[in-house]
CSV table of C-alpha atoms in Angstrom, one decimal:
chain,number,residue,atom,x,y,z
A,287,UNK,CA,44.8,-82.1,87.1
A,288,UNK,CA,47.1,-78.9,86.8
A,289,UNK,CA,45.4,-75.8,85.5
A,290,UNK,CA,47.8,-74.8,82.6
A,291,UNK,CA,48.7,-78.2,80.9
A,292,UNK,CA,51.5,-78.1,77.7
A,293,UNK,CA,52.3,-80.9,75.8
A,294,UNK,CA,54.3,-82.0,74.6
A,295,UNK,CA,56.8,-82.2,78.1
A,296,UNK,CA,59.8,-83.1,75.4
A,297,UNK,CA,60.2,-83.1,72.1
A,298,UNK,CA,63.4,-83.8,69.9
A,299,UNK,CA,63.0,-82.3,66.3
A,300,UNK,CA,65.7,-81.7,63.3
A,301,UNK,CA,66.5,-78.6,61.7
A,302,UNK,CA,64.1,-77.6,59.0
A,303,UNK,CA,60.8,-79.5,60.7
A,304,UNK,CA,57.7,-77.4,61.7
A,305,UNK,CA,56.5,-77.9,65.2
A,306,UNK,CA,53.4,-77.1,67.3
A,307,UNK,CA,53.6,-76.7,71.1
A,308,UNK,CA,50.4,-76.7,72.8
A,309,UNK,CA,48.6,-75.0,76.0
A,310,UNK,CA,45.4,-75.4,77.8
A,311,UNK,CA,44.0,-74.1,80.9
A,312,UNK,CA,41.1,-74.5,82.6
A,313,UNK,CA,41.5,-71.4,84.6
A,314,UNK,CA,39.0,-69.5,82.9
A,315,UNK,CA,41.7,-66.6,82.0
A,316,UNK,CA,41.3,-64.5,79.3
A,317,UNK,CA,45.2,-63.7,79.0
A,318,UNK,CA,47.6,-66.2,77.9
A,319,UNK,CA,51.6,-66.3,77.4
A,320,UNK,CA,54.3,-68.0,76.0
A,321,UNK,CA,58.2,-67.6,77.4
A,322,UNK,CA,61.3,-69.0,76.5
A,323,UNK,CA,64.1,-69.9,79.0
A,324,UNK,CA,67.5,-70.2,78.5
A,325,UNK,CA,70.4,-70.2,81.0
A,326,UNK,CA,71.1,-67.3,81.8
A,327,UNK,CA,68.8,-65.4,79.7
A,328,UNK,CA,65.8,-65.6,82.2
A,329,UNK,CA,62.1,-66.2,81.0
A,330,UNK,CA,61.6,-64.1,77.4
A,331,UNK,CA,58.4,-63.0,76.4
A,332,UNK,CA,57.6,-64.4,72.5
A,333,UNK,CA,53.8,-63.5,72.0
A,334,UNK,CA,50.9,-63.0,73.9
A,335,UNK,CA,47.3,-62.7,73.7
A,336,UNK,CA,45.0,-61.0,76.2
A,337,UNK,CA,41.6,-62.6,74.3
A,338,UNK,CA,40.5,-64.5,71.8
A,339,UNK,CA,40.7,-62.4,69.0
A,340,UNK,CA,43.8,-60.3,70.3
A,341,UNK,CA,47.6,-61.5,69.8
A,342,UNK,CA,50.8,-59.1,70.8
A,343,UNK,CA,54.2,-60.1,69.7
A,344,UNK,CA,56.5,-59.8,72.3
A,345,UNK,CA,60.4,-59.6,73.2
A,346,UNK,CA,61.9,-62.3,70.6
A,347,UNK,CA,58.7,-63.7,68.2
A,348,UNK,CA,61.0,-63.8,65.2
A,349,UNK,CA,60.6,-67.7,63.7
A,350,UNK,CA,57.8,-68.2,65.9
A,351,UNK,CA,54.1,-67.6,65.0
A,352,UNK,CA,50.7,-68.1,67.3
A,353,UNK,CA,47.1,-69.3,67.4
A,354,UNK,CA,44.2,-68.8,70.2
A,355,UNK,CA,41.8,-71.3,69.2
A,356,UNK,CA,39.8,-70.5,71.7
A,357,UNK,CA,39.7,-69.2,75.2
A,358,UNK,CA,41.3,-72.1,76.8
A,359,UNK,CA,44.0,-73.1,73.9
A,360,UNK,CA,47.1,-70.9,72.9
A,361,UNK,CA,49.1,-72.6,70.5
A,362,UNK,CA,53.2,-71.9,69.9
A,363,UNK,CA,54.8,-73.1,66.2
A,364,UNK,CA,58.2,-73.0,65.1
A,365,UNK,CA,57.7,-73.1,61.0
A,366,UNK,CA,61.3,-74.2,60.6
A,367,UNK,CA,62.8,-75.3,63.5
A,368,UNK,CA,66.4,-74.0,63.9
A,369,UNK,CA,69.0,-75.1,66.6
A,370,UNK,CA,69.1,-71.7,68.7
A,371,UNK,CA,65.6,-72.3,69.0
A,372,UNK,CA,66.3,-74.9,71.8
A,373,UNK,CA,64.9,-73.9,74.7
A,374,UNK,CA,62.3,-74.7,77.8
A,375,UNK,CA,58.8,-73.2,76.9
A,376,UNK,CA,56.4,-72.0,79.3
A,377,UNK,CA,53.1,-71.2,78.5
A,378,UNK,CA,51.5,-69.0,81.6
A,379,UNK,CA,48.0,-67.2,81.8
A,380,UNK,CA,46.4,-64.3,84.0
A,381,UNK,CA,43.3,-63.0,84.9
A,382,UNK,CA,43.9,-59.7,83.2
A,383,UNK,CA,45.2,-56.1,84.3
A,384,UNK,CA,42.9,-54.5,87.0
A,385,UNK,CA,40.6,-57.4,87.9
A,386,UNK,CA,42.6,-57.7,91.2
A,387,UNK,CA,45.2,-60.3,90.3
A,388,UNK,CA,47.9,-59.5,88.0
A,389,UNK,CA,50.1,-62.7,88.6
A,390,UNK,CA,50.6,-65.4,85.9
A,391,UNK,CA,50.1,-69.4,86.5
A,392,UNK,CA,52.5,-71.2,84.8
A,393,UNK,CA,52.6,-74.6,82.8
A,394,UNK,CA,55.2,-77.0,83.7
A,395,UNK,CA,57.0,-76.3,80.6
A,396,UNK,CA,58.1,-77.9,77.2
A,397,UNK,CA,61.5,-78.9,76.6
A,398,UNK,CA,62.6,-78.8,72.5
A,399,UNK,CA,65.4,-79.6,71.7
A,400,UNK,CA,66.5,-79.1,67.6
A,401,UNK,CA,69.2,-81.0,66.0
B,124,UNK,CA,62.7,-50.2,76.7
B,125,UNK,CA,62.5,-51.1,80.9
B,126,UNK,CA,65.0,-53.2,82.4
B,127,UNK,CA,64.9,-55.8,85.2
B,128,UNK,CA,68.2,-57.1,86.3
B,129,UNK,CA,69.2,-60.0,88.9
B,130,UNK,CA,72.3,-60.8,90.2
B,131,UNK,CA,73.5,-63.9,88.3
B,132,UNK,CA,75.2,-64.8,90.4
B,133,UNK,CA,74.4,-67.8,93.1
B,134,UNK,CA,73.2,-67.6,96.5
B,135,UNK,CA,75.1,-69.7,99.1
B,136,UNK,CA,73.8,-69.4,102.5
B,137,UNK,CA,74.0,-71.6,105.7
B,138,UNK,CA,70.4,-72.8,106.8
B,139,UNK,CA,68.7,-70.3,109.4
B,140,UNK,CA,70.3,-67.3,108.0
B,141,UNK,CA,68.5,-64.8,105.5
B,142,UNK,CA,68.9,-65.1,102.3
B,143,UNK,CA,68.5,-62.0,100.4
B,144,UNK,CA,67.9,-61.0,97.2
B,145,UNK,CA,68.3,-57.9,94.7
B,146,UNK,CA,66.2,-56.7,91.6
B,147,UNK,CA,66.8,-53.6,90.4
B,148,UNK,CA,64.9,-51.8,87.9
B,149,UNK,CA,65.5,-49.1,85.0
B,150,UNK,CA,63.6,-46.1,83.8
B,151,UNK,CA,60.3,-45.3,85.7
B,152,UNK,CA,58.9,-47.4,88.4
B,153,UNK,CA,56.5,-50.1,87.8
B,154,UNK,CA,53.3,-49.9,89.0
B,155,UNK,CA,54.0,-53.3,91.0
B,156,UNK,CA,56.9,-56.2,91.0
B,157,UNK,CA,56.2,-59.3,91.5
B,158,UNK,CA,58.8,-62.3,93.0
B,159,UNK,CA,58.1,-65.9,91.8
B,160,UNK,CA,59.9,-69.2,92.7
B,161,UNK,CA,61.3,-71.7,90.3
B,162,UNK,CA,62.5,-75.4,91.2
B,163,UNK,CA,64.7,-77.0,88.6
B,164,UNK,CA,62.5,-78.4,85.7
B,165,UNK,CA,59.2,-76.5,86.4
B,166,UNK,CA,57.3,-73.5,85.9
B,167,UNK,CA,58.1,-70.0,87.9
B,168,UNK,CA,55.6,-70.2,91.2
B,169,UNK,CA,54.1,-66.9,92.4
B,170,UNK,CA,55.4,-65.7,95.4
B,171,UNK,CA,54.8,-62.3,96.0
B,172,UNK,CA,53.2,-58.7,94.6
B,173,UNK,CA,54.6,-55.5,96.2
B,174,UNK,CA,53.0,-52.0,94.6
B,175,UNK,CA,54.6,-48.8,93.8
B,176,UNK,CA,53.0,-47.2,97.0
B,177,UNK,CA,53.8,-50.2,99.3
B,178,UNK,CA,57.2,-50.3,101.2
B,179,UNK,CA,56.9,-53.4,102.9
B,180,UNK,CA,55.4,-56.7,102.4
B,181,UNK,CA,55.2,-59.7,104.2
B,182,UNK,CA,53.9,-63.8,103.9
B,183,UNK,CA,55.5,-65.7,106.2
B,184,UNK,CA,58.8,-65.7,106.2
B,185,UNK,CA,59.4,-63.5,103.3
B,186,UNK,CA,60.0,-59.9,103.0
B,187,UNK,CA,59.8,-57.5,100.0
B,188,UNK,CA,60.6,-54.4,99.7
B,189,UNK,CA,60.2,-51.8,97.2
B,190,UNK,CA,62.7,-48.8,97.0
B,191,UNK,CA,61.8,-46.5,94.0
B,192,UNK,CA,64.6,-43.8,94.9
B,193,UNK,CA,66.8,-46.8,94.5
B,194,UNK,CA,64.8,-48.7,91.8
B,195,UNK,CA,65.1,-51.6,93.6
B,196,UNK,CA,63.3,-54.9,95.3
B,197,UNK,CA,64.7,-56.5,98.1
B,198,UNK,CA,63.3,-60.2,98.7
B,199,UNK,CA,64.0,-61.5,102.2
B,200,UNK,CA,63.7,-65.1,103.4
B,201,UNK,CA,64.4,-65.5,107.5
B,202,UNK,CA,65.6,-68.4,109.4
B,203,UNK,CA,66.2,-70.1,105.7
B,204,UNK,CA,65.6,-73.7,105.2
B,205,UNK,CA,67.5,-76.3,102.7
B,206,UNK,CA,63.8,-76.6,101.0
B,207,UNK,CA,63.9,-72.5,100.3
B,208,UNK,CA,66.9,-73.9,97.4
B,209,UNK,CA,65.5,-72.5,94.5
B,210,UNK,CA,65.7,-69.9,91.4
B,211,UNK,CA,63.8,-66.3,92.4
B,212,UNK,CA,62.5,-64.5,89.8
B,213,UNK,CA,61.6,-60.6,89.8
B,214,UNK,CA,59.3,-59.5,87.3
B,215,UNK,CA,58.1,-56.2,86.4
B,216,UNK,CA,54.7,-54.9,84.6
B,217,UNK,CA,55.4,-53.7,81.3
B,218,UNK,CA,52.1,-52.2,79.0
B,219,UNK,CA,50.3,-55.1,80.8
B,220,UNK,CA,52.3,-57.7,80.2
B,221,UNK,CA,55.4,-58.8,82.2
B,222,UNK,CA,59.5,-59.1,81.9
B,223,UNK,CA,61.4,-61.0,83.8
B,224,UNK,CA,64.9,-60.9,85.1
B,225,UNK,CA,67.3,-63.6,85.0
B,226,UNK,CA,66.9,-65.2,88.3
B,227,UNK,CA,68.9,-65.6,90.9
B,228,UNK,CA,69.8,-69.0,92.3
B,229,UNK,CA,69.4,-69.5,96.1
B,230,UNK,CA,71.2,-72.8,97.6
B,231,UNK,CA,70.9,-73.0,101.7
B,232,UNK,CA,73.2,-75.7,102.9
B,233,UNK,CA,72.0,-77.5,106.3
């Protein structure tokens, strides 16, 4: 079973619909991450959360809004889905700044697509 | 606000060269960069972590290098291999989170 699991892999949504991406790991990390990729853009940082009770917007978290649920579950919703808002999602976790490993593990990514 | 930046451009090389790679930074140095693989479809892969005091690293057959007169990262990969075809990805640390370049797009032909 992969350690960082989103669902769902593809989702096709209209304009105006609120949506709910979901992550969880079983990595036992306290951070957790969500990116957006587009062509050319590279991976863009929309919010993150470094424990249960702490979230950090990041780069581009206009339109978008988060929830940890608990350590293992870092939720992504789009309130009103919009068309630039097609993208591939990642949601990635770490084991935290100066614990000896700074690198993220990665989901295998959502892909929305809004009409 | 730091920069990372990644030649968009792709990467055609002929199997059992090296292939390499530029990332190049703005403003202070990063405590560390890190380089990540991505395969079409799938999440970025850790590859490597080079540190602000490190010149060198090595796994393999991949280099990294870390130039902070230049601002730069250099990411080698010797006697390439059609299954080295991939997207790199440089990253840098940013208030403990991190920001990624664009990626740069690595096809080795046979």
């Amino acid at each position: 079973d992969a350690d960082v699991t989103q669902t769902p892999r593809n989702r096709i949504t209209k304009t105006g619909k609120r949506i709910m991406l979901e992550c969880s790991q079983t990595k036992g990390h306290d951070r957790m991450y969500w990116y957006r990729q587009d062509p050319g853009l590279g991976l863009r940082l929309i919010y993150y959360s470094f424990d249960v009770k702490d979230i950090n917007k990041g780069e581009i978290s206009d339109g978008y809004s988060v929830s940890r649920q608990a350590q293992a579950k870092f939720s992504l919703s789009l309130e009103s889905a919009i068309p630039n808002q097609t993208a591939l999602y990642f949601c990635a976790t770490s084991i935290g700044e100066g614990k000896g490993d700074e690198k993220l593990f990665f989901g295998s990514g959502t892909q929305l697509s809004v009409l | 606000s730091q920069k990372i930046e990644q030649n968009s451009e792709a990467l055609n090389i002929q199997e059992g060269k090296t292939a390499t790679l530029t990332c190049n930074y703005t403003n202070y140095s990063p405590a560390y960069l890190q380089w990540y693989r991505q395969d079409p479809g799938r999440g970025p892969v850790f590859l490597l972590l080079i540190r602000e005091n490190e010149k060198e690293k090595r796994k393999e057959r991949l280099k990294v290098t870390f130039d902070t007169t230049l601002k730069q990262s250099l990411f080698h990969i010797t006697a390439s291999q059609p299954a080295d075809s991939a997207t790199y990805l440089c990253a840098r640390r940013q208030g403990g989170k991190l920001i990624f370049g664009q990626g740069t797009e690595l096809s080795v032909k046979p």
